[in-house]
Short mmCIF file of C-alpha atoms in Angstrom, two decimals:
data_model
loop_
_atom_site.label_atom_id
_atom_site.label_comp_id
_atom_site.label_asym_id
_atom_site.label_seq_id
_atom_site.Cartn_x
_atom_site.Cartn_y
_atom_site.Cartn_z
CA MET A 1 141.50 89.46 44.73
CA ASN A 2 140.87 91.42 41.55
CA GLU A 3 139.86 94.81 42.95
CA ARG A 4 138.47 95.98 39.62
CA THR A 5 135.83 93.29 39.54
CA SER A 6 135.27 92.79 43.22
CA SER A 7 134.06 96.18 44.38
CA MET A 8 132.22 99.22 43.27
CA GLN A 9 134.36 101.10 45.79
CA HIS A 10 137.39 100.78 43.51
CA THR A 11 136.30 102.62 40.40
CA ASP A 12 138.91 105.30 39.69
CA ALA A 13 141.53 103.04 38.12
CA GLY A 14 141.83 103.63 34.41
CA ILE A 15 139.71 106.83 34.40
CA PRO A 16 141.80 109.74 33.07
CA ALA A 17 142.11 112.63 35.50
CA ALA A 18 140.93 115.13 32.90
CA ALA A 19 137.86 113.02 32.16
CA ALA A 20 137.06 112.78 35.86
CA THR A 21 136.64 116.55 36.12
CA THR A 22 135.29 117.94 32.85
CA ASP A 23 134.30 115.56 30.06
CA LEU A 24 131.08 113.63 30.71
CA PRO A 25 131.23 111.30 27.65
CA ALA A 26 134.87 110.47 28.35
CA THR A 27 134.11 109.73 32.00
CA LEU A 28 131.15 107.52 31.10
CA THR A 29 133.25 105.71 28.50
CA ALA A 30 136.00 105.05 31.02
CA ILE A 31 133.54 103.83 33.66
CA LEU A 32 131.77 101.47 31.25
CA SER A 33 135.08 100.10 29.98
CA GLU A 34 136.34 99.63 33.53
CA HIS A 35 133.35 97.45 34.45
CA LEU A 36 133.22 95.59 31.15
CA SER A 37 136.64 93.99 31.66
CA GLY A 38 138.51 96.74 29.84
CA GLN A 39 136.63 96.45 26.55
CA ASP A 40 136.87 99.34 24.12
CA VAL A 41 133.53 101.15 24.34
CA GLY A 42 132.51 103.32 21.42
CA PRO A 43 129.96 106.12 21.73
CA ASP A 44 127.22 103.98 20.16
CA ASP A 45 128.10 100.61 21.70
CA ASP A 46 125.23 99.17 23.73
CA PHE A 47 126.22 98.41 27.35
CA TYR A 48 124.05 95.29 27.54
CA ALA A 49 125.11 93.99 24.13
CA LEU A 50 128.73 94.22 25.34
CA GLY A 51 127.91 91.85 28.19
CA GLY A 52 126.56 94.21 30.82
CA ASP A 53 123.98 92.87 33.25
CA SER A 54 122.08 94.08 36.29
CA LEU A 55 124.96 93.55 38.72
CA ILE A 56 127.54 95.20 36.48
CA ALA A 57 125.02 98.02 35.97
CA LEU A 58 124.92 98.56 39.74
CA ARG A 59 128.70 99.02 39.71
CA VAL A 60 128.52 101.44 36.80
CA VAL A 61 125.85 103.55 38.49
CA ALA A 62 127.77 103.62 41.77
CA SER A 63 130.97 104.65 39.98
CA ALA A 64 129.12 107.43 38.17
CA GLN A 65 127.58 108.68 41.41
CA GLN A 66 130.99 108.67 43.09
CA HIS A 67 132.15 110.99 40.31
CA GLY A 68 129.24 113.35 40.94
CA ILE A 69 127.09 112.16 38.03
CA ALA A 70 123.42 112.03 39.02
CA MET A 71 122.58 108.72 37.35
CA THR A 72 120.29 105.78 38.16
CA LEU A 73 119.80 102.20 37.00
CA LYS A 74 116.74 103.33 35.05
CA ASP A 75 118.88 105.81 33.12
CA LEU A 76 121.26 103.06 32.02
CA LEU A 77 118.36 100.80 31.07
CA TYR A 78 116.79 103.40 28.78
CA TYR A 79 120.01 104.99 27.49
CA PRO A 80 122.53 102.14 27.18
CA THR A 81 125.10 103.91 24.95
CA VAL A 82 127.53 106.63 25.98
CA ARG A 83 126.13 109.03 23.39
CA GLU A 84 122.51 108.52 24.50
CA LEU A 85 123.35 108.51 28.21
CA ALA A 86 125.50 111.64 28.11
CA ALA A 87 122.86 113.51 26.08
CA TYR A 88 120.08 112.47 28.45
CA LEU A 89 122.01 113.28 31.63
CA SER A 90 122.97 116.68 30.24
CA SER A 91 119.46 117.58 29.09
CA ALA A 92 117.76 116.19 32.21
CA GLN A 93 119.78 118.51 34.40
CA GLY A 94 119.67 121.52 32.12
CA GLU A 95 123.43 121.63 31.72
CA PRO A 96 126.32 119.18 31.56
CA PRO A 97 126.58 117.77 35.08
CA SER A 98 129.73 118.16 37.06
CA VAL A 99 131.71 114.97 37.25
CA THR A 100 134.08 115.88 40.04
CA ALA A 101 134.39 113.00 42.49
CA GLN A 102 132.42 113.48 45.70
CA PRO A 103 132.49 111.58 48.99
CA SER A 104 129.65 109.14 49.49
CA ALA A 105 126.82 110.09 51.85
CA GLY A 106 126.85 108.88 55.41
CA PRO A 107 124.80 105.87 56.50
CA ALA A 108 121.04 106.21 56.36
CA SER A 109 119.04 105.99 59.57
CA ASP A 110 117.37 102.70 60.48
CA ASP A 111 114.80 104.49 62.68
CA GLY A 112 111.22 103.44 62.21
CA LEU A 113 111.74 100.00 60.68
CA LEU A 114 110.67 98.29 63.91
CA ALA A 115 108.04 99.56 66.32
CA ALA A 116 109.26 100.79 69.68
CA GLY A 117 107.51 97.93 71.46
CA ASP A 118 109.31 95.43 69.23
CA LEU A 119 112.69 97.04 69.84
CA ALA A 120 112.20 96.53 73.57
CA LEU A 121 111.89 92.78 72.96
CA VAL A 122 115.16 92.38 71.03
CA PRO A 123 117.61 90.08 72.91
CA ALA A 124 120.76 91.71 74.24
CA ASP A 125 123.04 89.50 72.14
CA VAL A 126 121.49 90.71 68.89
CA GLU A 127 123.57 93.21 66.93
CA THR A 128 120.77 94.35 64.60
CA ALA A 129 117.06 93.57 64.38
CA LEU A 130 115.16 94.28 61.18
CA PRO A 131 111.79 93.28 59.75
CA ALA A 132 112.08 90.13 57.69
CA SER A 133 111.52 90.94 54.04
CA ALA A 134 108.32 89.75 52.38
CA LEU A 135 110.51 87.63 50.08
CA GLN A 136 112.06 85.90 53.10
CA VAL A 137 108.70 85.33 54.77
CA GLY A 138 107.30 83.92 51.53
CA ILE A 139 110.12 81.41 51.18
CA ILE A 140 109.88 80.36 54.84
CA TYR A 141 106.13 79.89 54.47
CA LEU A 142 106.59 77.71 51.40
CA CYS A 143 109.19 75.60 53.16
CA GLU A 144 107.08 75.16 56.28
CA THR A 145 103.90 74.23 54.43
CA SER A 146 105.66 71.86 52.03
CA GLY A 147 107.36 69.85 54.77
CA ASP A 148 110.26 69.35 52.34
CA PRO A 149 113.63 69.85 54.13
CA ASP A 150 115.45 70.16 50.79
CA LEU A 151 113.31 72.98 49.40
CA TYR A 152 115.38 76.13 48.82
CA HIS A 153 118.21 74.51 50.75
CA SER A 154 121.31 74.64 48.55
CA VAL A 155 124.67 72.97 48.88
CA ILE A 156 127.75 73.91 46.88
CA GLY A 157 131.10 72.19 47.03
CA TRP A 158 134.57 72.20 45.54
CA GLU A 159 138.10 70.91 46.08
CA THR A 160 140.79 73.36 47.20
CA LEU A 161 144.30 72.51 46.00
CA ALA A 162 146.17 73.57 49.10
CA PRO A 163 147.02 71.98 52.45
CA PHE A 164 144.28 72.20 55.06
CA ASP A 165 145.21 74.28 58.08
CA GLU A 166 142.32 73.96 60.53
CA ALA A 167 143.22 76.99 62.61
CA VAL A 168 143.53 79.21 59.54
CA PHE A 169 140.29 77.86 58.06
CA ARG A 170 138.36 78.36 61.31
CA SER A 171 139.66 81.90 61.52
CA ALA A 172 138.70 82.58 57.89
CA LEU A 173 135.20 81.16 58.39
CA GLY A 174 134.77 83.17 61.59
CA ARG A 175 135.81 86.37 59.87
CA LEU A 176 133.46 85.56 57.02
CA CYS A 177 130.60 85.35 59.54
CA ASP A 178 131.71 88.62 61.12
CA ARG A 179 131.71 90.27 57.70
CA HIS A 180 128.33 89.01 56.45
CA ALA A 181 125.42 89.36 58.88
CA ALA A 182 123.33 86.91 56.82
CA LEU A 183 125.48 84.12 58.27
CA ARG A 184 124.51 85.24 61.79
CA THR A 185 120.81 85.64 61.07
CA SER A 186 117.80 83.85 62.55
CA PHE A 187 114.09 84.59 62.26
CA ASP A 188 111.49 85.19 64.94
CA LEU A 189 108.01 84.70 63.51
CA GLY A 190 105.97 84.98 66.71
CA THR A 191 107.45 87.19 69.43
CA PHE A 192 107.18 90.52 67.65
CA SER A 193 104.31 92.34 65.96
CA GLU A 194 105.74 91.24 62.61
CA ALA A 195 108.25 88.68 61.35
CA VAL A 196 111.75 89.81 62.34
CA GLN A 197 115.27 88.86 61.29
CA LEU A 198 117.79 88.89 64.13
CA GLN A 199 121.47 89.40 63.30
CA TRP A 200 123.42 88.02 66.27
CA ARG A 201 126.76 89.39 67.42
CA HIS A 202 128.33 85.96 67.76
CA ILE A 203 127.53 82.42 66.65
CA GLU A 204 129.10 79.03 67.12
CA LEU A 205 130.80 78.08 63.88
CA PRO A 206 128.84 75.22 62.23
CA LEU A 207 131.98 73.49 60.97
CA SER A 208 132.55 69.74 60.81
CA ILE A 209 135.79 68.13 59.62
CA GLU A 210 136.77 64.67 58.42
CA ARG A 211 140.43 63.82 57.81
CA LEU A 212 142.06 61.21 55.62
CA PRO A 213 145.59 60.22 56.73
CA GLU A 214 146.73 59.84 53.13
CA SER A 215 145.51 60.95 49.73
CA ASP A 216 142.50 58.94 48.60
CA PRO A 217 140.48 60.95 46.03
CA ALA A 218 137.76 58.31 45.69
CA LYS A 219 137.25 58.08 49.46
CA ALA A 220 137.23 61.87 49.79
CA ARG A 221 134.51 62.15 47.16
CA GLU A 222 132.55 59.40 48.90
CA LEU A 223 132.66 61.24 52.24
CA VAL A 224 131.64 64.52 50.64
CA GLY A 225 128.81 62.79 48.81
CA ALA A 226 127.57 61.19 52.01
CA TRP A 227 127.47 64.53 53.79
CA ARG A 228 125.76 66.14 50.82
CA GLU A 229 123.04 63.48 50.84
CA HIS A 230 122.62 62.82 54.57
CA GLY A 231 124.22 65.64 56.53
CA LEU A 232 121.23 67.93 56.24
CA GLN A 233 118.43 65.69 57.39
CA LEU A 234 117.75 67.49 60.65
CA PRO A 235 114.91 70.03 60.38
CA LEU A 236 116.09 73.61 59.97
CA ASP A 237 115.25 75.75 62.99
CA TRP A 238 114.57 79.28 61.78
CA SER A 239 114.83 80.62 65.34
CA HIS A 240 118.48 79.63 65.83
CA ALA A 241 121.46 81.04 63.97
CA PRO A 242 123.35 80.14 61.94
CA LEU A 243 121.24 78.90 59.06
CA PHE A 244 124.21 77.44 57.23
CA ARG A 245 126.62 74.51 57.63
CA CYS A 246 130.17 73.93 56.45
CA HIS A 247 131.87 70.54 56.05
CA VAL A 248 135.49 69.78 55.18
CA VAL A 249 137.07 66.52 54.03
CA ALA A 250 140.83 66.98 54.28
CA GLN A 251 143.64 65.06 52.58
CA PRO A 252 147.34 65.86 52.97
CA GLU A 253 147.60 68.07 49.87
CA SER A 254 144.03 69.23 49.28
CA PHE A 255 140.64 69.48 50.92
CA HIS A 256 137.01 69.40 49.85
CA VAL A 257 134.61 72.05 51.16
CA ALA A 258 130.82 71.85 51.14
CA ILE A 259 128.67 74.77 52.28
CA ALA A 260 124.93 74.38 52.79
CA THR A 261 122.61 77.26 53.47
CA HIS A 262 119.06 78.39 52.88
CA HIS A 263 117.88 80.87 50.26
CA ALA A 264 116.05 82.80 52.96
CA VAL A 265 119.47 84.23 53.85
CA VAL A 266 121.68 83.58 50.81
CA ASP A 267 120.80 83.82 47.10
CA GLY A 268 122.82 82.42 44.20
CA TRP A 269 125.08 85.43 43.61
CA SER A 270 125.63 85.71 47.36
CA TYR A 271 126.88 82.12 47.42
CA GLY A 272 129.62 83.09 45.00
CA ARG A 273 130.46 86.16 47.05
CA LEU A 274 130.80 84.05 50.21
CA ILE A 275 133.09 81.55 48.54
CA VAL A 276 135.37 84.16 46.99
CA ASP A 277 135.63 85.99 50.31
CA LEU A 278 136.28 82.75 52.22
CA LEU A 279 139.08 81.67 49.90
CA GLU A 280 140.60 85.13 49.96
CA LEU A 281 140.59 85.08 53.76
CA TYR A 282 142.06 81.58 53.84
CA ALA A 283 144.78 82.35 51.27
CA ALA A 284 145.82 85.46 53.19
CA GLY A 285 145.81 83.50 56.47
CA LEU A 286 148.12 80.84 55.03
CA LYS A 287 150.61 83.59 54.22
CA GLY A 288 150.16 85.31 57.56
CA GLU A 289 148.75 88.37 55.84
CA GLU A 290 145.65 90.49 56.23
CA ALA A 291 143.03 89.94 53.53
CA ARG A 292 142.11 93.13 51.68
CA LEU A 293 138.37 92.81 51.29
CA PRO A 294 136.41 95.84 50.06
CA GLU A 295 134.06 97.67 52.38
CA LEU A 296 130.39 96.68 52.47
CA PRO A 297 127.50 99.19 52.32
CA ALA A 298 126.56 100.35 55.80
CA THR A 299 122.79 100.18 55.31
CA GLY A 300 122.26 97.74 52.47
CA GLU A 301 119.73 95.42 54.13
CA SER A 302 117.69 98.19 55.72
CA ASP A 303 117.63 100.07 52.40
CA PHE A 304 116.26 96.92 50.78
CA ILE A 305 113.50 96.64 53.40
CA VAL A 306 112.56 100.31 52.97
CA ALA A 307 112.35 99.90 49.19
CA GLU A 308 110.28 96.73 49.49
CA ARG A 309 107.83 98.41 51.88
CA ALA A 310 107.38 101.29 49.47
CA LEU A 311 106.51 98.82 46.70
CA LEU A 312 104.10 96.92 48.93
CA ALA A 313 102.25 100.18 49.58
CA SER A 314 102.11 101.01 45.87
CA THR A 315 98.81 100.40 44.09
CA GLU A 316 100.62 101.16 40.84
CA ALA A 317 103.07 98.31 41.41
CA ALA A 318 100.30 95.85 42.32
CA ASP A 319 98.28 96.82 39.24
CA PHE A 320 101.35 96.57 37.00
CA TRP A 321 102.01 92.94 37.93
CA HIS A 322 98.37 91.92 37.94
CA GLN A 323 97.98 93.13 34.37
CA ARG A 324 101.04 91.14 33.30
CA ALA A 325 99.94 87.90 34.97
CA ASP A 326 96.20 87.89 34.41
CA VAL A 327 96.10 85.50 31.44
CA PRO A 328 95.21 81.78 31.28
CA PRO A 329 97.92 79.50 32.76
CA LEU A 330 100.30 77.93 30.27
CA LEU A 331 100.74 74.36 31.56
CA PHE A 332 98.30 73.74 34.40
CA GLU A 333 94.66 74.42 34.98
CA ARG A 334 93.66 76.62 37.93
CA GLY A 335 94.18 74.67 41.15
CA GLN A 336 96.24 71.91 39.53
CA PHE A 337 99.43 73.43 40.84
CA SER A 338 99.71 75.39 44.07
CA GLY A 339 102.26 75.66 46.85
CA ALA A 340 105.70 74.15 46.29
CA ALA A 341 106.47 71.63 43.57
CA ASN A 342 108.85 68.70 43.98
CA ALA A 343 111.15 69.47 41.07
CA VAL A 344 113.50 66.51 41.46
CA ALA A 345 113.74 65.47 37.79
CA LYS A 346 116.16 67.10 35.37
CA ALA A 347 116.96 67.35 31.69
CA GLU A 348 119.93 69.28 30.35
CA PHE A 349 122.15 69.98 27.36
CA PRO A 350 125.50 71.76 26.93
CA LEU A 351 125.90 75.18 25.35
CA GLY A 352 128.79 74.79 22.95
CA GLU A 353 131.17 77.69 22.46
CA GLU A 354 130.06 78.12 18.85
CA VAL A 355 126.42 78.49 19.86
CA LEU A 356 127.24 80.79 22.78
CA SER A 357 129.45 82.94 20.56
CA GLY A 358 126.67 83.13 17.99
CA LEU A 359 124.15 84.16 20.65
CA ARG A 360 126.47 86.91 21.84
CA SER A 361 126.87 88.09 18.26
CA ALA A 362 123.08 88.07 17.86
CA ALA A 363 122.76 90.17 21.01
CA ARG A 364 125.26 92.75 19.73
CA THR A 365 123.53 92.95 16.35
CA ALA A 366 120.12 93.34 17.95
CA ARG A 367 121.56 95.85 20.46
CA THR A 368 120.28 93.92 23.40
CA SER A 369 121.61 91.49 26.01
CA LEU A 370 122.56 87.82 25.85
CA LYS A 371 119.90 87.21 28.49
CA SER A 372 117.23 88.76 26.27
CA VAL A 373 118.22 86.59 23.29
CA ALA A 374 118.13 83.47 25.47
CA LEU A 375 114.79 84.53 26.95
CA ALA A 376 113.39 85.02 23.44
CA ALA A 377 114.50 81.48 22.55
CA HIS A 378 112.86 80.17 25.74
CA VAL A 379 109.58 81.84 24.81
CA ARG A 380 109.81 80.48 21.25
CA ALA A 381 110.33 76.98 22.68
CA LEU A 382 107.38 77.32 25.07
CA SER A 383 105.18 78.46 22.21
CA ALA A 384 106.20 75.53 19.98
CA TRP A 385 105.74 73.09 22.87
CA THR A 386 102.36 74.29 24.08
CA GLY A 387 100.90 75.76 20.90
CA ARG A 388 100.31 79.13 22.63
CA GLN A 389 100.88 81.85 20.03
CA GLU A 390 99.95 84.92 22.07
CA ASP A 391 99.58 86.11 25.65
CA LEU A 392 102.30 83.79 26.88
CA VAL A 393 103.51 84.44 30.44
CA THR A 394 106.70 83.05 31.92
CA GLY A 395 108.38 83.77 35.23
CA VAL A 396 111.82 85.39 35.06
CA VAL A 397 114.32 85.65 37.90
CA VAL A 398 115.43 89.26 38.49
CA ASN A 399 117.97 91.03 40.68
CA THR A 400 116.52 93.26 43.44
CA ARG A 401 119.67 94.61 45.10
CA PRO A 402 119.48 98.24 46.23
CA GLU A 403 121.27 100.90 44.21
CA ASN A 404 124.06 101.29 46.75
CA ALA A 405 127.78 101.42 46.09
CA GLY A 406 129.05 97.92 46.87
CA SER A 407 125.64 96.24 46.81
CA ASP A 408 127.06 93.45 44.64
CA LEU A 409 129.27 92.59 47.64
CA MET A 410 126.29 92.05 49.95
CA VAL A 411 125.14 88.60 51.02
CA GLY A 412 121.43 87.97 51.45
CA LEU A 413 118.23 87.29 49.54
CA TYR A 414 118.06 89.84 46.73
CA LEU A 415 116.28 87.89 44.01
CA ASN A 416 112.66 87.83 42.93
CA THR A 417 110.75 85.92 40.25
CA VAL A 418 108.23 87.97 38.29
CA PRO A 419 105.84 87.35 35.38
CA LEU A 420 106.72 88.68 31.92
CA ARG A 421 103.85 88.69 29.44
CA PHE A 422 104.53 88.30 25.72
CA ALA A 423 101.33 89.52 24.06
CA SER A 424 102.54 88.44 20.61
CA LEU A 425 105.25 86.10 19.35
CA ASP A 426 104.89 87.03 15.68
CA GLU A 427 108.19 88.90 15.54
CA SER A 428 111.66 88.46 14.08
CA TRP A 429 114.41 87.14 16.31
CA ALA A 430 115.83 90.63 16.81
CA ASP A 431 112.42 92.15 17.56
CA LEU A 432 111.51 89.38 20.01
CA ALA A 433 114.85 89.74 21.82
CA ARG A 434 114.39 93.50 22.03
CA HIS A 435 110.81 92.93 23.18
CA ALA A 436 112.10 90.69 25.99
CA PHE A 437 114.57 93.38 27.01
CA ASP A 438 111.85 96.06 26.92
CA LEU A 439 109.59 93.96 29.15
CA GLU A 440 112.32 93.67 31.79
CA ARG A 441 113.12 97.36 31.47
CA GLU A 442 109.48 98.34 32.00
CA ALA A 443 109.34 96.05 35.02
CA GLY A 444 112.50 97.53 36.52
CA PRO A 445 110.87 99.99 38.96
CA TYR A 446 108.64 97.22 40.31
CA ARG A 447 111.04 94.27 40.27
CA GLY A 448 111.15 93.98 44.06
CA PHE A 449 107.37 93.60 44.45
CA PRO A 450 107.05 90.25 46.25
CA LEU A 451 105.88 87.27 44.23
CA ALA A 452 103.56 86.15 47.05
CA GLN A 453 101.62 89.41 46.74
CA ILE A 454 101.21 88.95 42.98
CA GLU A 455 99.95 85.42 43.59
CA SER A 456 97.57 86.50 46.37
CA ARG A 457 95.80 89.07 44.23
CA LEU A 458 95.61 86.71 41.24
CA GLU A 459 94.41 83.85 43.51
CA ARG A 460 96.69 81.38 41.74
CA ALA A 461 100.30 81.01 40.68
CA PRO A 462 101.05 83.84 38.20
CA PHE A 463 103.13 81.51 36.00
CA ASP A 464 104.04 77.85 35.80
CA THR A 465 107.38 78.12 33.98
CA VAL A 466 110.45 80.02 35.15
CA PHE A 467 113.52 81.23 33.23
CA ASN A 468 116.72 81.92 35.17
CA PHE A 469 119.74 83.44 33.41
CA MET A 470 122.88 82.65 35.42
CA ASP A 471 126.21 84.37 34.76
CA PHE A 472 127.95 84.39 38.14
CA HIS A 473 131.04 86.29 37.02
CA VAL A 474 131.94 86.74 40.69
CA TYR A 475 133.73 83.39 40.31
CA GLN A 476 136.08 85.01 37.79
CA GLU A 477 137.84 86.44 40.82
CA LEU A 478 138.95 82.98 41.98
CA PRO A 479 142.10 82.79 39.79
CA ASP A 480 143.25 86.04 41.43
CA THR A 481 143.10 84.45 44.88
CA VAL A 482 146.85 83.86 44.92
CA GLY A 483 147.99 80.50 46.26
CA VAL A 484 144.60 78.81 46.27
CA GLU A 485 143.33 76.89 43.26
CA THR A 486 139.98 75.12 43.02
CA ARG A 487 138.40 72.35 40.94
CA SER A 488 135.65 69.68 41.00
CA TRP A 489 132.76 72.05 41.62
CA TRP A 490 129.22 70.78 42.21
CA VAL A 491 125.88 72.26 43.23
CA ARG A 492 122.73 70.78 44.70
CA GLY A 493 119.44 72.59 45.24
CA LYS A 494 115.71 72.41 44.68
CA PRO A 495 113.45 75.26 43.54
CA SER A 496 109.74 75.48 44.34
CA PHE A 497 108.55 75.83 40.76
CA PRO A 498 107.19 72.91 38.72
CA PHE A 499 109.23 73.81 35.62
CA ARG A 500 112.39 75.89 35.83
CA VAL A 501 114.96 76.55 33.12
CA ASP A 502 118.49 77.58 34.17
CA PHE A 503 120.59 79.10 31.40
CA GLU A 504 124.12 78.89 32.83
CA VAL A 505 127.05 80.83 31.33
CA ASP A 506 130.54 79.58 32.28
CA GLY A 507 129.25 77.77 35.38
CA THR A 508 131.79 76.37 37.81
CA GLU A 509 130.22 72.91 37.79
CA ALA A 510 129.86 72.10 34.09
CA GLY A 511 130.64 75.18 32.01
CA SER A 512 127.87 76.65 29.88
CA ARG A 513 124.67 74.62 29.76
CA VAL A 514 120.89 74.60 30.08
CA VAL A 515 119.33 72.68 32.98
CA VAL A 516 115.59 72.06 33.21
CA ALA A 517 114.30 71.02 36.64
CA TYR A 518 110.71 69.78 36.81
CA ASP A 519 108.20 67.92 38.98
CA PRO A 520 107.66 64.45 37.49
CA ALA A 521 104.31 64.18 39.27
CA LEU A 522 103.06 67.14 37.23
CA LEU A 523 104.92 66.80 33.93
CA GLU A 524 105.77 63.81 31.77
CA ALA A 525 109.42 63.32 30.84
CA ASP A 526 108.52 63.05 27.15
CA GLY A 527 106.82 66.44 27.24
CA VAL A 528 109.80 68.06 28.93
CA GLU A 529 112.11 66.52 26.33
CA GLN A 530 109.97 68.14 23.65
CA TYR A 531 110.55 71.54 25.24
CA VAL A 532 114.28 70.81 25.51
CA ARG A 533 114.49 69.96 21.79
CA HIS A 534 112.55 73.10 20.90
CA PHE A 535 114.78 75.26 23.11
CA GLU A 536 118.00 73.76 21.79
CA SER A 537 116.76 74.28 18.23
CA ALA A 538 115.68 77.86 18.96
CA LEU A 539 119.07 78.74 20.43
CA ALA A 540 120.90 77.20 17.46
CA ASP A 541 118.62 79.09 15.08
CA ALA A 542 119.22 82.41 16.82
CA ALA A 543 122.98 81.79 16.89
CA SER A 544 123.29 80.76 13.26
CA ARG A 545 121.51 83.62 11.53
CA ALA A 546 122.37 87.28 11.15
CA VAL A 547 119.98 89.05 13.50
CA ALA A 548 118.68 92.23 11.97
#
């Protein structure tokens, strides 16, 4: 595994010893370069324009803190260049901060998360009991009320170009479950005074295997397809772990793997983390070696719960989101859409390398992120499609992982979808992209405030379109998993929103593309195609002009 990209614990490589003790700008430059794939980082180069995102930012912040630099995600959001960041950190502390490496703090206490009476009810075989997050409860509620077994139930599959050794694979899957408590989690919604997630010490591996005596690629794909379509028909029982399934179709020289799980325990980035860890464990097992997986944060999930509770108690956070969502709906009248949509229809188009390169260039010129440029194009397309020229609100998927060293290694539900309100669209491409970035930056302190709470106060859905920027660079670690190659990736899943736009960068399934999932009972295909044409045109326009 590529240790540089896989862990925020491994951050000293490439940082000069002199810089690590005295020179703040040099240390920051080295840290940024380290986490931006070794790019040269000048003093005025924007971190986000160079390809930085929220997960890479977590690694940067953790590396800085490990070197004694008192820095937060908010600091990097507002001061994204080395020159700005070093000046701010120096002035904020009254003098240039020491950057001598320091040991990380010990694990935080979990005391107080569950009431004493609840703790007495925890089964003996449970390793850890925690309150279920409001995000988890919201998703479970949606799934239960919809009656749709496919909702938020995702399946991802691929072919591994290596012989299948059942004993090694079972061992790798078992160690994966030992490593990630989300795979040993169930929910109890009635026994305790609040909804609780139970992380069990041991589970029975949910592994099924089909074998072909000789290579038959067509038959193997048929068997995988059948499991993908019909292997998940039994209702999911939240009270019994595990809440995932794994299926293997083995041929003599390769094997297909399909993993199905629910977003209540595993989000999109976490899926990638699970797969990389599983293949690393399997590759090491084939060679009779010990896999070198980086250490996970000791208190990541409990820290997330504590942060979420603080937001739930914040009137400021509730008011912030209400103000940003309290405008007329974009697509549906009040009451026309509520609960979970059945977004089974799709429209998509590829993102050619020329367009993607142009969008990246536009982001660098505008000193913002690729995500912000794509979001600006999405908003332009919505405006052209609907005729809304001001006060346009769209949902945007955001990362809510805690600011812990190694939090990008955690597996769980650390995503939220929040409303961003564009008061005016009468701006240049560069200004609109920067505006999109500023809206996310302003929302940063409140990004973990649960969507269900925003909806409850508004008494309707806060948005009816969702934009999801997907750059799962965790999969870049796969080529470094020596001895195990993969191909033929596919993904299946269903969101709860009536209109969702996925902007995928270098996806494993089909490269870079845009996928629009929508509910055909609520939206006509012709109307969705109009949006698609507007979005494709807006992206091409942004990519083809010099953004100033």
